[in-house]
mmCIF file of N, CA and C in Angstrom:
data_model
loop_
_atom_site.group_PDB
_atom_site.id
_atom_site.type_symbol
_atom_site.label_atom_id
_atom_site.label_comp_id
_atom_site.label_asym_id
_atom_site.label_seq_id
_atom_site.Cartn_x
_atom_site.Cartn_y
_atom_site.Cartn_z
ATOM 1 N N MET S 1 9.911 6.699 20.601
ATOM 2 C CA MET S 1 9.988 5.635 19.414
ATOM 3 C C MET S 1 9.660 6.858 17.686
ATOM 4 N N THR S 2 10.410 7.338 17.199
ATOM 5 C CA THR S 2 10.235 7.993 16.209
ATOM 6 C C THR S 2 10.256 7.730 14.804
ATOM 7 N N VAL S 3 9.258 7.712 14.153
ATOM 8 C CA VAL S 3 9.002 7.195 13.267
ATOM 9 C C VAL S 3 8.840 8.016 12.142
ATOM 10 N N GLU S 4 9.235 8.180 10.791
ATOM 11 C CA GLU S 4 9.313 9.158 9.733
ATOM 12 C C GLU S 4 8.205 8.750 9.032
ATOM 13 N N ILE S 5 7.233 9.646 8.507
ATOM 14 C CA ILE S 5 6.009 8.955 7.279
ATOM 15 C C ILE S 5 6.163 9.705 6.354
ATOM 16 N N LYS S 6 6.393 8.607 4.853
ATOM 17 C CA LYS S 6 6.707 9.359 3.613
ATOM 18 C C LYS S 6 5.687 9.176 2.457
ATOM 19 N N SER S 7 5.330 9.821 2.087
ATOM 20 C CA SER S 7 4.500 9.428 0.791
ATOM 21 C C SER S 7 5.389 10.035 -0.363
ATOM 22 N N LEU S 8 4.856 8.713 -1.420
ATOM 23 C CA LEU S 8 5.416 8.618 -2.561
ATOM 24 C C LEU S 8 4.849 8.383 -3.958
ATOM 25 N N SER S 9 4.811 9.217 -5.038
ATOM 26 C CA SER S 9 3.762 8.851 -5.517
ATOM 27 C C SER S 9 4.531 7.941 -6.768
ATOM 28 N N GLY S 10 4.205 6.887 -7.163
ATOM 29 C CA GLY S 10 4.895 5.808 -8.317
ATOM 30 C C GLY S 10 5.748 5.207 -8.277
ATOM 31 N N ILE S 11 6.603 5.489 -9.039
ATOM 32 C CA ILE S 11 7.934 5.199 -9.408
ATOM 33 C C ILE S 11 9.135 5.679 -8.167
ATOM 34 N N GLU S 12 8.517 6.996 -7.889
ATOM 35 C CA GLU S 12 9.217 7.481 -6.427
ATOM 36 C C GLU S 12 9.696 6.341 -5.285
ATOM 37 N N ALA S 13 9.109 5.321 -5.202
ATOM 38 C CA ALA S 13 8.951 4.261 -4.271
ATOM 39 C C ALA S 13 10.133 3.288 -4.752
ATOM 40 N N ALA S 14 10.347 3.215 -6.027
ATOM 41 C CA ALA S 14 11.227 1.935 -6.726
ATOM 42 C C ALA S 14 13.065 2.044 -5.691
ATOM 43 N N PRO S 15 13.011 2.678 -5.180
ATOM 44 C CA PRO S 15 14.180 2.429 -4.691
ATOM 45 C C PRO S 15 14.268 1.609 -3.186
ATOM 46 N N TYR S 16 12.711 1.381 -2.953
ATOM 47 C CA TYR S 16 12.451 1.263 -1.778
ATOM 48 C C TYR S 16 11.779 -0.190 -1.403
ATOM 49 N N PHE S 17 11.629 -0.785 -2.979
ATOM 50 C CA PHE S 17 10.888 -2.020 -3.453
ATOM 51 C C PHE S 17 11.641 -3.133 -2.862
ATOM 52 N N ASP S 18 13.033 -3.513 -2.689
ATOM 53 C CA ASP S 18 13.538 -5.149 -1.872
ATOM 54 C C ASP S 18 13.130 -5.153 -0.751
ATOM 55 N N ASP S 19 12.946 -3.571 -0.060
ATOM 56 C CA ASP S 19 12.701 -3.386 1.332
ATOM 57 C C ASP S 19 10.956 -3.491 1.923
ATOM 58 N N LEU S 20 10.383 -2.862 0.957
ATOM 59 C CA LEU S 20 8.887 -3.358 0.790
ATOM 60 C C LEU S 20 8.674 -4.544 0.406
ATOM 61 N N ALA S 21 9.203 -5.266 -0.310
ATOM 62 C CA ALA S 21 9.175 -6.457 -0.784
ATOM 63 C C ALA S 21 9.195 -7.890 0.667
ATOM 64 N N ARG S 22 10.576 -7.439 1.151
ATOM 65 C CA ARG S 22 10.701 -7.778 2.608
ATOM 66 C C ARG S 22 9.602 -7.801 3.654
ATOM 67 N N LEU S 23 9.427 -6.313 3.806
ATOM 68 C CA LEU S 23 8.557 -6.197 4.709
ATOM 69 C C LEU S 23 6.940 -7.034 4.706
ATOM 70 N N ARG S 24 7.015 -7.030 3.598
ATOM 71 C CA ARG S 24 5.021 -7.399 2.959
ATOM 72 C C ARG S 24 5.908 -9.063 3.317
ATOM 73 N N ILE S 25 6.424 -9.758 2.935
ATOM 74 C CA ILE S 25 6.777 -11.279 3.053
ATOM 75 C C ILE S 25 6.534 -11.534 4.729
ATOM 76 N N GLU S 26 7.593 -10.578 5.677
ATOM 77 C CA GLU S 26 7.628 -10.592 6.844
ATOM 78 C C GLU S 26 6.369 -10.527 7.703
ATOM 79 N N VAL S 27 5.715 -9.406 7.480
ATOM 80 C CA VAL S 27 4.108 -9.112 8.194
ATOM 81 C C VAL S 27 3.304 -10.139 7.713
ATOM 82 N N PHE S 28 3.207 -11.101 6.646
ATOM 83 C CA PHE S 28 2.530 -12.192 6.144
ATOM 84 C C PHE S 28 2.727 -13.261 6.417
ATOM 85 N N ARG S 29 3.965 -13.408 6.438
ATOM 86 C CA ARG S 29 4.091 -14.802 7.274
ATOM 87 C C ARG S 29 3.483 -15.312 8.584
ATOM 88 N N ALA S 30 2.865 -13.839 9.585
ATOM 89 C CA ALA S 30 2.196 -14.509 10.160
ATOM 90 C C ALA S 30 1.086 -14.910 10.446
ATOM 91 N N PHE S 31 0.390 -14.843 8.649
ATOM 92 C CA PHE S 31 -0.828 -15.211 8.269
ATOM 93 C C PHE S 31 -0.201 -15.945 7.298
ATOM 94 N N PRO S 32 -0.281 -16.961 7.694
ATOM 95 C CA PRO S 32 0.257 -17.857 6.451
ATOM 96 C C PRO S 32 -0.782 -18.259 5.518
ATOM 97 N N TYR S 33 -1.651 -18.515 5.920
ATOM 98 C CA TYR S 33 -3.269 -18.697 4.902
ATOM 99 C C TYR S 33 -3.134 -18.029 4.001
ATOM 100 N N LEU S 34 -2.419 -17.022 3.903
ATOM 101 C CA LEU S 34 -3.164 -15.519 2.864
ATOM 102 C C LEU S 34 -1.900 -16.088 1.644
ATOM 103 N N TYR S 35 -1.016 -16.094 2.073
ATOM 104 C CA TYR S 35 0.059 -16.773 0.822
ATOM 105 C C TYR S 35 1.388 -17.020 1.345
ATOM 106 N N ASP S 36 1.978 -17.806 0.693
ATOM 107 C CA ASP S 36 3.926 -17.869 0.500
ATOM 108 C C ASP S 36 4.640 -16.631 -0.583
ATOM 109 N N GLY S 37 4.599 -15.465 0.462
ATOM 110 C CA GLY S 37 5.907 -14.727 -0.606
ATOM 111 C C GLY S 37 6.720 -15.228 -0.943
ATOM 112 N N SER S 38 7.011 -14.247 -2.158
ATOM 113 C CA SER S 38 8.723 -14.465 -2.593
ATOM 114 C C SER S 38 8.792 -13.121 -3.187
ATOM 115 N N LEU S 39 10.150 -12.520 -3.343
ATOM 116 C CA LEU S 39 10.562 -11.530 -3.537
ATOM 117 C C LEU S 39 10.170 -11.113 -5.256
ATOM 118 N N ASP S 40 10.158 -12.182 -6.334
ATOM 119 C CA ASP S 40 9.613 -11.663 -7.470
ATOM 120 C C ASP S 40 8.355 -11.560 -7.365
ATOM 121 N N TYR S 41 7.495 -12.170 -6.633
ATOM 122 C CA TYR S 41 6.252 -11.819 -6.755
ATOM 123 C C TYR S 41 5.691 -10.481 -5.986
ATOM 124 N N GLU S 42 6.564 -10.347 -5.210
ATOM 125 C CA GLU S 42 6.010 -8.867 -4.319
ATOM 126 C C GLU S 42 6.566 -7.807 -5.420
ATOM 127 N N ARG S 43 7.671 -8.143 -5.858
ATOM 128 C CA ARG S 43 8.477 -6.661 -6.683
ATOM 129 C C ARG S 43 7.428 -6.516 -8.010
ATOM 130 N N LYS S 44 6.838 -7.706 -8.943
ATOM 131 C CA LYS S 44 5.835 -7.674 -9.430
ATOM 132 C C LYS S 44 4.569 -6.777 -9.114
ATOM 133 N N TYR S 45 4.389 -7.087 -7.724
ATOM 134 C CA TYR S 45 2.874 -6.644 -7.098
ATOM 135 C C TYR S 45 3.527 -5.280 -6.929
ATOM 136 N N LEU S 46 4.454 -4.553 -6.322
ATOM 137 C CA LEU S 46 4.949 -3.017 -5.615
ATOM 138 C C LEU S 46 4.775 -2.547 -6.967
ATOM 139 N N ALA S 47 5.473 -2.916 -8.589
ATOM 140 C CA ALA S 47 5.661 -2.303 -9.588
ATOM 141 C C ALA S 47 4.342 -1.694 -10.261
ATOM 142 N N THR S 48 3.263 -2.736 -10.041
ATOM 143 C CA THR S 48 1.987 -2.306 -10.351
ATOM 144 C C THR S 48 1.209 -1.145 -9.774
ATOM 145 N N TYR S 49 1.576 -1.264 -8.292
ATOM 146 C CA TYR S 49 1.313 0.771 -8.088
ATOM 147 C C TYR S 49 2.664 1.624 -8.644
ATOM 148 N N ALA S 50 3.626 1.131 -9.028
ATOM 149 C CA ALA S 50 4.471 2.000 -9.198
ATOM 150 C C ALA S 50 4.312 2.845 -10.987
ATOM 151 N N ASP S 51 3.944 1.699 -11.499
ATOM 152 C CA ASP S 51 3.304 2.037 -12.949
ATOM 153 C C ASP S 51 1.854 2.674 -13.290
ATOM 154 N N THR S 52 1.384 2.681 -11.877
ATOM 155 C CA THR S 52 -0.383 3.247 -11.877
ATOM 156 C C THR S 52 0.026 4.723 -11.739
ATOM 157 N N LYS S 53 -0.562 5.679 -12.759
ATOM 158 C CA LYS S 53 -0.891 6.934 -12.550
ATOM 159 C C LYS S 53 -2.000 7.632 -11.008
ATOM 160 N N GLY S 54 -1.378 7.900 -10.373
ATOM 161 C CA GLY S 54 -2.145 8.329 -9.034
ATOM 162 C C GLY S 54 -1.928 7.452 -7.901
ATOM 163 N N ALA S 55 -1.373 6.637 -8.290
ATOM 164 C CA ALA S 55 -0.519 5.516 -6.905
ATOM 165 C C ALA S 55 -0.297 6.100 -5.994
ATOM 166 N N VAL S 56 -0.164 5.673 -4.539
ATOM 167 C CA VAL S 56 0.713 6.340 -3.700
ATOM 168 C C VAL S 56 0.847 5.315 -3.137
ATOM 169 N N PHE S 57 2.237 5.507 -2.588
ATOM 170 C CA PHE S 57 3.080 4.261 -1.178
ATOM 171 C C PHE S 57 3.420 5.474 -0.422
ATOM 172 N N VAL S 58 3.012 4.807 0.894
ATOM 173 C CA VAL S 58 3.018 5.316 2.000
ATOM 174 C C VAL S 58 3.963 4.718 3.376
ATOM 175 N N LEU S 59 4.994 5.214 3.339
ATOM 176 C CA LEU S 59 6.181 4.409 4.003
ATOM 177 C C LEU S 59 6.477 5.045 5.399
ATOM 178 N N ALA S 60 6.478 4.049 6.711
ATOM 179 C CA ALA S 60 6.749 4.282 7.814
ATOM 180 C C ALA S 60 8.505 3.998 8.020
ATOM 181 N N LEU S 61 9.156 5.004 8.298
ATOM 182 C CA LEU S 61 10.503 4.624 8.238
ATOM 183 C C LEU S 61 11.210 4.981 9.575
ATOM 184 N N ASP S 62 11.951 4.118 10.409
ATOM 185 C CA ASP S 62 12.810 4.208 11.304
ATOM 186 C C ASP S 62 14.392 4.445 10.730
ATOM 187 N N GLY S 63 14.628 5.638 11.117
ATOM 188 C CA GLY S 63 16.013 5.801 10.230
ATOM 189 C C GLY S 63 15.596 5.429 8.942
ATOM 190 N N ALA S 64 16.723 4.463 8.262
ATOM 191 C CA ALA S 64 16.954 3.919 7.084
ATOM 192 C C ALA S 64 15.994 2.913 6.699
ATOM 193 N N HIS S 65 15.561 2.262 8.092
ATOM 194 C CA HIS S 65 14.918 0.830 7.956
ATOM 195 C C HIS S 65 13.200 1.095 7.666
ATOM 196 N N VAL S 66 12.873 0.068 6.823
ATOM 197 C CA VAL S 66 10.776 0.614 6.133
ATOM 198 C C VAL S 66 11.052 -0.450 7.584
ATOM 199 N N VAL S 67 9.641 0.432 8.075
ATOM 200 C CA VAL S 67 9.329 -0.561 9.120
ATOM 201 C C VAL S 67 7.519 -0.899 9.019
ATOM 202 N N GLY S 68 6.647 0.104 7.725
ATOM 203 C CA GLY S 68 5.432 0.083 7.680
ATOM 204 C C GLY S 68 5.376 0.615 5.815
ATOM 205 N N MET S 69 4.379 0.221 5.832
ATOM 206 C CA MET S 69 3.741 0.666 4.346
ATOM 207 C C MET S 69 2.336 0.529 4.223
ATOM 208 N N SER S 70 1.689 1.455 3.365
ATOM 209 C CA SER S 70 0.509 1.157 2.906
ATOM 210 C C SER S 70 0.143 1.648 1.583
ATOM 211 N N THR S 71 -0.721 1.198 0.705
ATOM 212 C CA THR S 71 -0.651 1.648 -0.623
ATOM 213 C C THR S 71 -2.200 2.023 -0.767
ATOM 214 N N GLY S 72 -2.129 2.881 -1.913
ATOM 215 C CA GLY S 72 -3.570 3.324 -2.526
ATOM 216 C C GLY S 72 -3.217 3.511 -4.123
ATOM 217 N N MET S 73 -4.384 3.407 -4.607
ATOM 218 C CA MET S 73 -4.431 3.723 -6.068
ATOM 219 C C MET S 73 -5.961 4.234 -6.615
ATOM 220 N N PRO S 74 -6.459 5.145 -7.569
ATOM 221 C CA PRO S 74 -7.452 4.968 -8.286
ATOM 222 C C PRO S 74 -8.481 3.617 -8.754
ATOM 223 N N MET S 75 -9.202 3.378 -8.182
ATOM 224 C CA MET S 75 -10.260 2.057 -8.232
ATOM 225 C C MET S 75 -10.054 1.299 -9.882
ATOM 226 N N ALA S 76 -10.322 2.551 -10.859
ATOM 227 C CA ALA S 76 -10.450 2.350 -12.196
ATOM 228 C C ALA S 76 -9.285 1.505 -12.378
ATOM 229 N N ALA S 77 -7.581 1.825 -12.294
ATOM 230 C CA ALA S 77 -6.814 1.142 -12.213
ATOM 231 C C ALA S 77 -6.570 -0.356 -11.735
ATOM 232 N N GLU S 78 -7.328 -0.912 -10.929
ATOM 233 C CA GLU S 78 -7.199 -2.140 -10.126
ATOM 234 C C GLU S 78 -7.749 -3.032 -11.174
ATOM 235 N N THR S 79 -7.487 -4.428 -10.706
ATOM 236 C CA THR S 79 -8.037 -5.505 -11.484
ATOM 237 C C THR S 79 -9.667 -5.499 -11.965
ATOM 238 N N ASP S 80 -9.467 -6.436 -12.575
ATOM 239 C CA ASP S 80 -11.399 -6.831 -12.463
ATOM 240 C C ASP S 80 -11.679 -7.372 -11.657
ATOM 241 N N GLU S 81 -10.490 -8.504 -10.928
ATOM 242 C CA GLU S 81 -11.424 -9.116 -9.661
ATOM 243 C C GLU S 81 -11.651 -8.178 -8.197
ATOM 244 N N VAL S 82 -10.976 -7.015 -8.332
ATOM 245 C CA VAL S 82 -10.772 -6.386 -7.250
ATOM 246 C C VAL S 82 -12.130 -5.203 -7.212
ATOM 247 N N LYS S 83 -12.003 -4.281 -9.117
ATOM 248 C CA LYS S 83 -13.129 -3.630 -9.094
ATOM 249 C C LYS S 83 -14.995 -4.740 -9.296
ATOM 250 N N ALA S 84 -14.924 -5.972 -9.274
ATOM 251 C CA ALA S 84 -15.891 -6.672 -9.561
ATOM 252 C C ALA S 84 -16.980 -6.516 -8.306
ATOM 253 N N PRO S 85 -16.248 -6.342 -7.300
ATOM 254 C CA PRO S 85 -17.825 -6.445 -6.358
ATOM 255 C C PRO S 85 -18.204 -4.561 -6.090
ATOM 256 N N PHE S 86 -17.728 -3.957 -6.657
ATOM 257 C CA PHE S 86 -18.255 -2.263 -6.300
ATOM 258 C C PHE S 86 -19.038 -2.002 -7.511
ATOM 259 N N LEU S 87 -18.489 -2.967 -8.834
ATOM 260 C CA LEU S 87 -19.636 -2.745 -9.903
ATOM 261 C C LEU S 87 -20.705 -3.455 -9.739
ATOM 262 N N GLU S 88 -20.439 -4.146 -9.187
ATOM 263 C CA GLU S 88 -22.015 -5.382 -8.770
ATOM 264 C C GLU S 88 -22.831 -4.876 -7.850
ATOM 265 N N ALA S 89 -22.497 -3.801 -6.908
ATOM 266 C CA ALA S 89 -23.168 -3.280 -6.237
ATOM 267 C C ALA S 89 -23.290 -1.571 -6.458
ATOM 268 N N GLY S 90 -23.262 -1.049 -7.685
ATOM 269 C CA GLY S 90 -23.513 0.087 -8.243
ATOM 270 C C GLY S 90 -22.412 0.925 -8.510
ATOM 271 N N TYR S 91 -21.583 0.997 -8.146
ATOM 272 C CA TYR S 91 -20.476 1.810 -7.637
ATOM 273 C C TYR S 91 -19.611 1.962 -8.558
ATOM 274 N N ASP S 92 -19.241 3.512 -9.231
ATOM 275 C CA ASP S 92 -18.628 3.713 -10.280
ATOM 276 C C ASP S 92 -16.999 3.502 -9.636
ATOM 277 N N PRO S 93 -16.084 3.185 -10.388
ATOM 278 C CA PRO S 93 -14.852 2.723 -10.006
ATOM 279 C C PRO S 93 -14.094 3.981 -10.286
ATOM 280 N N ASP S 94 -14.127 4.816 -11.284
ATOM 281 C CA ASP S 94 -13.741 6.128 -11.738
ATOM 282 C C ASP S 94 -13.752 7.187 -10.523
ATOM 283 N N ARG S 95 -14.639 6.806 -9.795
ATOM 284 C CA ARG S 95 -14.522 7.524 -8.532
ATOM 285 C C ARG S 95 -14.465 7.545 -7.173
ATOM 286 N N ILE S 96 -14.050 6.315 -7.304
ATOM 287 C CA ILE S 96 -12.970 5.670 -5.849
ATOM 288 C C ILE S 96 -11.767 5.729 -5.856
ATOM 289 N N PHE S 97 -11.306 5.895 -4.602
ATOM 290 C CA PHE S 97 -9.959 5.621 -4.637
ATOM 291 C C PHE S 97 -9.737 4.497 -3.921
ATOM 292 N N TYR S 98 -9.055 3.705 -4.153
ATOM 293 C CA TYR S 98 -8.754 2.018 -3.567
ATOM 294 C C TYR S 98 -7.428 2.044 -2.556
ATOM 295 N N PHE S 99 -7.947 2.132 -1.253
ATOM 296 C CA PHE S 99 -6.689 1.870 -0.353
ATOM 297 C C PHE S 99 -6.182 -0.008 -0.200
ATOM 298 N N GLY S 100 -5.281 0.262 -0.428
ATOM 299 C CA GLY S 100 -4.305 -1.134 -0.579
ATOM 300 C C GLY S 100 -4.464 -1.577 0.972
ATOM 301 N N GLU S 101 -3.538 -2.225 1.130
ATOM 302 C CA GLU S 101 -2.804 -2.839 2.448
ATOM 303 C C GLU S 101 -2.310 -2.270 2.781
ATOM 304 N N SER S 102 -1.902 -2.492 4.264
ATOM 305 C CA SER S 102 -1.128 -1.632 5.325
ATOM 306 C C SER S 102 -0.729 -2.547 5.859
ATOM 307 N N VAL S 103 0.584 -2.514 6.174
ATOM 308 C CA VAL S 103 1.719 -3.364 6.510
ATOM 309 C C VAL S 103 2.374 -2.762 7.675
ATOM 310 N N LEU S 104 3.045 -3.495 9.101
ATOM 311 C CA LEU S 104 3.479 -2.664 10.168
ATOM 312 C C LEU S 104 4.242 -3.382 10.874
ATOM 313 N N LEU S 105 5.179 -3.648 10.777
ATOM 314 C CA LEU S 105 5.743 -4.648 11.889
ATOM 315 C C LEU S 105 5.290 -4.314 13.375
ATOM 316 N N PRO S 106 5.049 -5.432 14.069
ATOM 317 C CA PRO S 106 4.568 -5.567 15.364
ATOM 318 C C PRO S 106 5.084 -4.716 16.203
ATOM 319 N N GLY S 107 6.223 -4.311 16.374
ATOM 320 C CA GLY S 107 7.049 -3.445 17.099
ATOM 321 C C GLY S 107 6.420 -2.159 17.457
ATOM 322 N N TYR S 108 5.693 -1.578 15.995
ATOM 323 C CA TYR S 108 5.606 -0.368 15.924
ATOM 324 C C TYR S 108 3.850 -0.201 15.590
ATOM 325 N N ARG S 109 3.354 -1.175 16.012
ATOM 326 C CA ARG S 109 1.878 -0.948 16.267
ATOM 327 C C ARG S 109 1.361 -0.102 17.377
ATOM 328 N N GLY S 110 0.220 0.223 17.266
ATOM 329 C CA GLY S 110 -0.361 0.774 18.824
ATOM 330 C C GLY S 110 0.134 2.146 18.801
ATOM 331 N N HIS S 111 0.961 2.876 17.888
ATOM 332 C CA HIS S 111 1.793 3.961 18.025
ATOM 333 C C HIS S 111 1.022 5.417 17.339
ATOM 334 N N GLY S 112 -0.049 4.855 16.506
ATOM 335 C CA GLY S 112 -0.839 5.877 15.606
ATOM 336 C C GLY S 112 -0.071 5.939 14.370
ATOM 337 N N VAL S 113 0.754 5.059 13.352
ATOM 338 C CA VAL S 113 1.034 4.825 12.395
ATOM 339 C C VAL S 113 -0.004 4.351 11.660
ATOM 340 N N GLY S 114 -1.006 3.445 11.748
ATOM 341 C CA GLY S 114 -1.937 3.160 11.050
ATOM 342 C C GLY S 114 -3.076 4.397 10.339
ATOM 343 N N VAL S 115 -3.408 5.137 11.696
ATOM 344 C CA VAL S 115 -3.660 6.168 11.231
ATOM 345 C C VAL S 115 -3.029 7.152 10.711
ATOM 346 N N ARG S 116 -1.759 7.238 10.290
ATOM 347 C CA ARG S 116 -1.076 8.232 9.731
ATOM 348 C C ARG S 116 -1.541 7.824 8.517
ATOM 349 N N PHE S 117 -1.178 6.133 8.382
ATOM 350 C CA PHE S 117 -1.520 5.805 6.748
ATOM 351 C C PHE S 117 -2.762 6.018 5.953
ATOM 352 N N PHE S 118 -3.716 5.971 6.931
ATOM 353 C CA PHE S 118 -5.005 6.346 6.115
ATOM 354 C C PHE S 118 -5.212 8.134 6.236
ATOM 355 N N GLU S 119 -4.883 8.758 6.957
ATOM 356 C CA GLU S 119 -4.420 10.382 6.511
ATOM 357 C C GLU S 119 -3.607 10.445 5.711
ATOM 358 N N GLU S 120 -2.495 10.145 5.106
ATOM 359 C CA GLU S 120 -1.777 10.140 4.380
ATOM 360 C C GLU S 120 -2.688 9.941 2.823
ATOM 361 N N ARG S 121 -3.108 8.667 2.595
ATOM 362 C CA ARG S 121 -3.698 8.061 1.793
ATOM 363 C C ARG S 121 -5.269 9.054 0.983
ATOM 364 N N GLU S 122 -5.898 9.315 2.347
ATOM 365 C CA GLU S 122 -7.168 10.453 2.421
ATOM 366 C C GLU S 122 -6.400 11.498 1.765
ATOM 367 N N ALA S 123 -5.273 12.179 1.900
ATOM 368 C CA ALA S 123 -5.266 13.762 1.368
ATOM 369 C C ALA S 123 -4.319 13.702 -0.061
ATOM 370 N N HIS S 124 -3.678 12.385 0.046
ATOM 371 C CA HIS S 124 -3.326 11.983 -1.940
ATOM 372 C C HIS S 124 -4.810 12.249 -2.718
ATOM 373 N N ALA S 125 -5.373 11.128 -1.752
ATOM 374 C CA ALA S 125 -6.624 11.252 -2.654
ATOM 375 C C ALA S 125 -7.406 12.156 -3.084
ATOM 376 N N LYS S 126 -7.510 13.210 -2.376
ATOM 377 C CA LYS S 126 -8.134 14.291 -2.262
ATOM 378 C C LYS S 126 -7.216 15.707 -3.387
ATOM 379 N N ARG S 127 -6.437 15.189 -2.981
ATOM 380 C CA ARG S 127 -5.046 16.132 -4.257
ATOM 381 C C ARG S 127 -5.386 15.494 -5.376
ATOM 382 N N LEU S 128 -5.550 14.222 -5.712
ATOM 383 C CA LEU S 128 -6.300 14.019 -7.014
ATOM 384 C C LEU S 128 -7.860 14.147 -7.431
ATOM 385 N N GLY S 129 -8.282 14.885 -6.671
ATOM 386 C CA GLY S 129 -9.859 14.928 -7.046
ATOM 387 C C GLY S 129 -10.858 14.085 -6.434
ATOM 388 N N PHE S 130 -10.829 13.075 -5.659
ATOM 389 C CA PHE S 130 -11.178 12.313 -4.917
ATOM 390 C C PHE S 130 -12.351 12.855 -4.120
ATOM 391 N N ASN S 131 -13.689 12.642 -3.427
ATOM 392 C CA ASN S 131 -13.941 13.193 -2.290
ATOM 393 C C ASN S 131 -13.991 11.751 -1.085
#
């Protein structure tokens, strides 16, 4: 199995948005209690990361086919709902790089792609000055 890992900042991921939206819907469908996604909702969600300075998309590609993705952004840019537990625990959102979700098609799991998602997001956060 050959999977290419590609890290993209913000708007660089825009050409992949429809594929990423479909991927998220497909993977999350296995967990129907989470939500029932739509392309419109997913595009808006992905645009949040694209519009955020310092955000990253880590893609897993099998040829031209997107088989996985992972996201991250500076916590200070996250919603109040996401920041609230960190603030309540005394953490400074300006010092945190938030790792969003990771989604990967089942056939690609167990081959180290998830580990690469973490490594790529950590490297990105360090380049931005987070420790």
